[in-house]
Tab-separated table of C-alpha atoms in Angstrom:
chain	number	residue	atom	x	y	z
U	772	UNK	CA	90.976	75.648	102.761
U	773	UNK	CA	89.760	79.070	103.893
U	774	UNK	CA	92.126	82.009	103.724
U	775	UNK	CA	92.697	84.038	106.850
U	776	UNK	CA	91.661	87.662	106.273
U	777	UNK	CA	89.976	86.769	102.979
U	778	UNK	CA	88.041	90.015	102.566
U	779	UNK	CA	91.064	92.109	103.458
U	780	UNK	CA	92.993	90.211	100.806
U	781	UNK	CA	90.283	90.884	98.227
U	782	UNK	CA	90.282	94.597	99.078
U	783	UNK	CA	94.057	94.844	98.658
U	784	UNK	CA	94.022	92.732	95.507
U	785	UNK	CA	91.289	94.888	93.980
U	786	UNK	CA	93.201	98.027	94.935
U	787	UNK	CA	96.406	96.684	93.378
U	788	UNK	CA	94.633	95.751	90.131
U	789	UNK	CA	92.931	99.145	89.967
U	790	UNK	CA	96.116	101.115	90.637
U	791	UNK	CA	98.119	98.976	88.217
U	792	UNK	CA	95.507	99.394	85.493
U	793	UNK	CA	95.418	103.144	86.094
U	794	UNK	CA	99.209	103.232	85.757
U	795	UNK	CA	98.938	101.707	82.282
U	796	UNK	CA	96.109	104.093	81.303
U	797	UNK	CA	98.024	107.129	82.597
U	798	UNK	CA	101.080	106.073	80.582
U	799	UNK	CA	99.005	105.772	77.414
U	800	UNK	CA	97.372	109.161	78.020
U	801	UNK	CA	100.813	110.683	78.598
U	802	UNK	CA	102.299	109.508	75.309
U	803	UNK	CA	99.128	109.971	73.242
U	804	UNK	CA	98.066	113.359	74.601
U	805	UNK	CA	101.275	115.034	75.736
U	806	UNK	CA	103.958	113.249	73.652
U	807	UNK	CA	102.209	113.151	70.214
U	808	UNK	CA	101.473	109.414	70.067
U	809	UNK	CA	103.171	106.179	69.011
U	810	UNK	CA	105.093	105.091	65.924
U	811	UNK	CA	107.961	102.928	64.741
U	812	UNK	CA	110.119	105.164	62.577
U	813	UNK	CA	113.069	105.971	64.813
U	814	UNK	CA	111.530	109.253	65.931
U	815	UNK	CA	110.283	110.278	69.360
U	816	UNK	CA	107.094	108.390	68.529
U	817	UNK	CA	109.071	105.151	68.614
U	818	UNK	CA	110.662	106.146	71.913
U	819	UNK	CA	107.158	106.518	73.348
U	820	UNK	CA	106.736	102.757	73.145
U	821	UNK	CA	109.410	102.457	75.831
U	822	UNK	CA	107.398	103.791	78.798
U	823	UNK	CA	104.189	102.146	77.599
U	824	UNK	CA	105.714	98.667	77.330
U	825	UNK	CA	107.790	99.002	80.491
U	826	UNK	CA	104.823	100.022	82.640
U	827	UNK	CA	102.517	97.462	81.028
U	828	UNK	CA	104.899	94.514	81.056
U	829	UNK	CA	107.750	95.088	83.467
U	830	UNK	CA	105.592	96.730	86.155
U	831	UNK	CA	101.951	95.644	85.851
U	832	UNK	CA	102.206	92.127	84.386
U	833	UNK	CA	105.251	91.245	86.472
U	834	UNK	CA	103.388	92.363	89.590
U	835	UNK	CA	100.443	90.105	88.743
U	836	UNK	CA	102.835	87.213	88.094
U	837	UNK	CA	104.328	87.674	91.568
U	838	UNK	CA	100.998	87.347	93.410
U	839	UNK	CA	99.355	84.711	91.206
U	840	UNK	CA	100.132	81.993	93.776
U	841	UNK	CA	98.288	84.007	96.449
U	842	UNK	CA	94.888	83.828	94.728
U	843	UNK	CA	92.857	81.532	97.024
U	844	UNK	CA	90.469	80.347	94.308
U	845	UNK	CA	93.468	78.799	92.511
U	846	UNK	CA	94.635	76.757	95.499
U	847	UNK	CA	92.747	73.718	94.253
U	848	UNK	CA	94.483	73.978	90.887
U	849	UNK	CA	97.558	71.862	90.347
U	850	UNK	CA	100.892	73.399	91.260
U	851	UNK	CA	102.104	72.677	87.732
U	852	UNK	CA	99.276	74.756	86.254
U	853	UNK	CA	100.038	77.674	88.553
U	854	UNK	CA	103.749	77.449	87.766
U	855	UNK	CA	102.884	77.538	84.062
U	856	UNK	CA	100.720	80.637	84.518
U	857	UNK	CA	103.453	82.298	86.590
U	858	UNK	CA	106.066	81.510	83.946
U	859	UNK	CA	103.766	82.564	81.102
U	860	UNK	CA	103.042	85.974	82.613
U	861	UNK	CA	106.745	86.565	83.219
U	862	UNK	CA	107.526	85.496	79.651
U	863	UNK	CA	105.010	88.034	78.291
U	864	UNK	CA	106.566	90.737	80.476
U	865	UNK	CA	110.036	89.780	79.202
U	866	UNK	CA	108.944	90.044	75.558
U	867	UNK	CA	107.405	93.472	76.129
U	868	UNK	CA	110.467	94.835	77.915
U	869	UNK	CA	112.783	93.567	75.151
U	870	UNK	CA	110.676	95.429	72.578
U	871	UNK	CA	110.850	98.484	74.850
U	872	UNK	CA	114.651	98.289	74.818
U	873	UNK	CA	114.749	97.945	71.030
U	874	UNK	CA	112.549	101.040	70.709
U	875	UNK	CA	114.762	103.237	72.868
U	876	UNK	CA	118.049	102.050	71.313
U	877	UNK	CA	116.743	102.554	67.765
U	878	UNK	CA	115.504	106.043	68.645
U	879	UNK	CA	118.879	106.973	70.152
U	880	UNK	CA	120.844	105.572	67.213
U	881	UNK	CA	118.711	107.322	64.574
U	882	UNK	CA	118.991	110.665	66.377
U	883	UNK	CA	122.671	110.287	67.387
U	884	UNK	CA	121.838	110.253	71.087
U	885	UNK	CA	124.389	108.453	73.289
U	886	UNK	CA	123.280	105.162	74.836
U	887	UNK	CA	123.775	103.911	78.381
U	888	UNK	CA	125.045	107.116	79.972
U	889	UNK	CA	122.410	107.634	82.695
U	890	UNK	CA	121.814	105.831	85.971
U	891	UNK	CA	118.331	104.984	84.707
U	892	UNK	CA	119.791	103.079	81.755
U	893	UNK	CA	122.408	101.281	83.872
U	894	UNK	CA	119.954	100.085	86.500
U	895	UNK	CA	117.321	99.307	83.887
U	896	UNK	CA	119.611	97.111	81.799
U	897	UNK	CA	120.809	95.267	84.912
U	898	UNK	CA	117.168	94.632	85.867
U	899	UNK	CA	116.342	93.289	82.391
U	900	UNK	CA	119.342	90.938	82.277
U	901	UNK	CA	118.673	89.721	85.818
U	902	UNK	CA	115.001	89.219	84.952
U	903	UNK	CA	115.811	87.131	81.881
U	904	UNK	CA	118.242	84.978	83.871
U	905	UNK	CA	115.597	84.569	86.573
U	906	UNK	CA	113.043	83.508	83.970
U	907	UNK	CA	115.420	81.021	82.351
U	908	UNK	CA	116.537	79.470	85.635
U	909	UNK	CA	112.951	79.238	86.867
U	910	UNK	CA	111.907	77.440	83.698
U	911	UNK	CA	114.792	74.968	83.794
U	912	UNK	CA	114.752	74.258	87.532
U	913	UNK	CA	111.160	74.641	88.731
U	914	UNK	CA	108.903	74.138	85.705
U	915	UNK	CA	110.643	71.200	84.020
U	916	UNK	CA	110.704	67.983	86.079
U	917	UNK	CA	114.366	67.154	85.549
U	918	UNK	CA	116.098	69.210	88.246
U	919	UNK	CA	117.107	67.314	91.427
U	920	UNK	CA	114.949	67.978	94.463
U	921	UNK	CA	117.957	69.154	96.441
U	922	UNK	CA	118.707	71.792	93.783
U	923	UNK	CA	115.116	73.031	93.851
U	924	UNK	CA	115.151	73.271	97.628
U	925	UNK	CA	118.426	75.201	97.534
U	926	UNK	CA	117.374	77.640	94.799
U	927	UNK	CA	113.793	78.319	95.909
U	928	UNK	CA	114.578	81.017	98.544
U	929	UNK	CA	117.063	82.613	96.137
U	930	UNK	CA	114.445	82.591	93.373
U	931	UNK	CA	111.835	84.228	95.619
U	932	UNK	CA	114.258	86.834	96.955
U	933	UNK	CA	115.573	87.678	93.475
U	934	UNK	CA	112.051	88.120	92.148
U	935	UNK	CA	111.201	90.672	94.822
U	936	UNK	CA	114.493	92.540	94.389
U	937	UNK	CA	114.021	92.679	90.617
U	938	UNK	CA	110.478	93.994	90.998
U	939	UNK	CA	111.595	96.680	93.454
U	940	UNK	CA	114.443	97.625	91.113
U	941	UNK	CA	111.993	97.930	88.223
U	942	UNK	CA	109.766	100.268	90.231
U	943	UNK	CA	112.760	102.472	91.085
U	944	UNK	CA	113.974	102.425	87.472
U	945	UNK	CA	110.552	103.424	86.149
U	946	UNK	CA	110.410	106.372	88.528
U	947	UNK	CA	113.894	107.470	87.468
U	948	UNK	CA	112.906	107.109	83.826
U	949	UNK	CA	109.772	109.255	83.902
U	950	UNK	CA	111.588	111.937	85.909
U	951	UNK	CA	114.499	111.953	83.463
U	952	UNK	CA	112.122	112.243	80.505
U	953	UNK	CA	110.309	115.202	82.070
U	954	UNK	CA	113.540	117.048	82.862
U	955	UNK	CA	114.784	116.654	79.284
U	956	UNK	CA	111.455	117.334	77.548
U	957	UNK	CA	109.853	120.137	79.526
U	958	UNK	CA	111.674	123.338	78.630
U	959	UNK	CA	108.946	125.877	78.012
U	960	UNK	CA	107.242	125.770	80.421
U	961	UNK	CA	109.944	124.217	82.528
U	962	UNK	CA	109.375	121.198	84.743
U	963	UNK	CA	110.050	123.355	87.804
U	964	UNK	CA	107.016	125.550	87.051
U	965	UNK	CA	104.489	122.722	87.641
U	966	UNK	CA	103.159	122.415	84.066
U	967	UNK	CA	100.133	120.150	83.518
U	968	UNK	CA	102.249	117.406	81.933
U	969	UNK	CA	104.661	117.425	84.853
U	970	UNK	CA	101.874	117.151	87.422
U	971	UNK	CA	100.182	114.407	85.406
U	972	UNK	CA	103.339	112.305	85.093
U	973	UNK	CA	104.213	112.849	88.752
U	974	UNK	CA	100.803	111.350	89.518
U	975	UNK	CA	101.695	108.424	87.257
U	976	UNK	CA	104.857	107.918	89.295
U	977	UNK	CA	102.844	107.840	92.517
U	978	UNK	CA	100.502	105.243	91.018
U	979	UNK	CA	103.465	103.029	90.093
U	980	UNK	CA	104.887	103.412	93.592
U	981	UNK	CA	101.565	102.537	95.268
U	982	UNK	CA	101.130	99.529	92.975
U	983	UNK	CA	104.562	98.239	93.951
U	984	UNK	CA	103.825	98.765	97.650
U	985	UNK	CA	100.536	96.835	97.404
U	986	UNK	CA	102.182	93.931	95.584
U	987	UNK	CA	104.952	93.761	98.198
U	988	UNK	CA	102.399	93.790	101.030
U	989	UNK	CA	100.281	91.022	99.490
U	990	UNK	CA	103.207	88.746	98.702
U	991	UNK	CA	104.891	89.113	102.093
U	992	UNK	CA	101.861	88.171	104.260
U	993	UNK	CA	102.462	84.594	105.490
U	994	UNK	CA	98.742	83.989	106.107
U	995	UNK	CA	98.069	84.476	102.386
U	996	UNK	CA	100.644	81.981	101.208
U	997	UNK	CA	99.499	79.029	99.096
U	998	UNK	CA	99.075	76.019	101.417
U	999	UNK	CA	101.415	73.070	101.147
U	1000	UNK	CA	100.266	70.142	99.082
U	1001	UNK	CA	98.393	67.614	101.280
U	1002	UNK	CA	100.416	64.605	102.454
U	1003	UNK	CA	103.412	65.790	100.453
U	1004	UNK	CA	105.871	64.111	102.820
U	1005	UNK	CA	104.423	60.641	102.193
U	1006	UNK	CA	104.986	60.830	98.458
U	1007	UNK	CA	108.453	62.314	98.632
U	1008	UNK	CA	111.384	60.187	97.387
U	1009	UNK	CA	113.774	58.610	99.871
U	1010	UNK	CA	116.134	61.200	101.238
U	1011	UNK	CA	114.137	64.100	99.785
U	1012	UNK	CA	113.099	67.047	101.911
U	1013	UNK	CA	109.545	68.283	102.308
U	1014	UNK	CA	110.455	71.330	100.243
U	1015	UNK	CA	111.836	69.043	97.573
U	1016	UNK	CA	108.659	66.992	97.596
U	1017	UNK	CA	106.627	70.129	97.050
U	1018	UNK	CA	108.853	71.001	94.142
U	1019	UNK	CA	108.278	67.574	92.614
U	1020	UNK	CA	104.473	67.749	92.723
U	1021	UNK	CA	104.078	69.269	89.234
U	1022	UNK	CA	105.496	66.084	87.726
U	1023	UNK	CA	102.454	64.241	89.135
U	1024	UNK	CA	99.795	66.877	88.611
U	1025	UNK	CA	101.015	67.663	85.111
U	1026	UNK	CA	99.912	64.175	84.006
U	1027	UNK	CA	96.255	64.951	84.864
U	1028	UNK	CA	95.995	61.936	87.161
U	1029	UNK	CA	92.479	60.882	88.128
U	1030	UNK	CA	93.458	59.973	91.687
U	1031	UNK	CA	93.949	62.484	94.480
U	1032	UNK	CA	97.041	62.596	96.646
U	1033	UNK	CA	95.213	60.844	99.497
U	1034	UNK	CA	94.129	58.030	97.213
U	1035	UNK	CA	97.667	57.603	95.992
U	1036	UNK	CA	98.955	57.490	99.540
U	1037	UNK	CA	96.378	54.865	100.486
U	1038	UNK	CA	97.324	52.826	97.458
U	1039	UNK	CA	101.009	53.010	98.322
U	1040	UNK	CA	100.280	51.972	101.896
U	1041	UNK	CA	98.124	49.067	100.727
U	1042	UNK	CA	100.869	47.843	98.409
U	1043	UNK	CA	103.362	47.957	101.266
U	1044	UNK	CA	101.003	45.956	103.494
U	1045	UNK	CA	100.421	43.373	100.771
U	1046	UNK	CA	104.148	43.070	100.173
U	1047	UNK	CA	104.748	42.545	103.882
U	1048	UNK	CA	102.053	39.851	104.014
U	1049	UNK	CA	103.515	38.085	100.988
U	1050	UNK	CA	106.954	38.069	102.563
U	1051	UNK	CA	105.517	36.739	105.795
U	1052	UNK	CA	103.681	34.002	103.937
U	1053	UNK	CA	106.814	33.017	102.049
U	1054	UNK	CA	108.782	32.757	105.285
U	1055	UNK	CA	106.066	30.610	106.901
U	1056	UNK	CA	106.157	28.066	104.047
U	1057	UNK	CA	109.929	27.735	104.046
């Protein structure tokens, strides 16, 4: 199935990947050139892992995980495979952000710096906890085949909405974090005097903001949404909704079946016709 506005999608996707990659590179240059590098000894070098892992995992990888369903060349892949990729990317992002939290807490504890006093830390911790709950619920409800179809249909819009809110919260938290770090670190010359580091990190903040805006634009265009599975309503269980049937598709595709959905539907219809003929024949002989 052809995507409407395919070349426009590719241009925006390429722009998002470029800006996201530049955000990661700018973060590395910041900590390696301006902040003396990386380490794991409780010093400021350990703290430097925090922005690197947050931007890499919580911003860039999470953004890619959000739009992975929109990639048109994956539309022929099974829904189960795409769900697994989506969950895997989010799991990697979760691991990186947990390490980022460990780095900042260890640095604060070693240097007797109070924890959780700033708005950045409050919002950031809320985003991490919410993200982990989102990941866990998505795995239990949408990836595993055990959840009832009605539960999947009920939670799907909540899951989508929560994912976008979390991503927007992460972007805002990252911007607060880099600004807070510059205010505390740049004394001579002061941040207000436009030092090179301040200008460089401000540019990093703009890159993060543009990346978030591109991801939001791509994921909110209805014409770029993954098409529904073909003939999904025929295969749905009795009483199930179309949305529920779509949620149940991974259970079929995850078994690597050799038959397509249309073949399965034809087979089901043939069995029903044969059953009706058998019943008719039995009645005629009675």
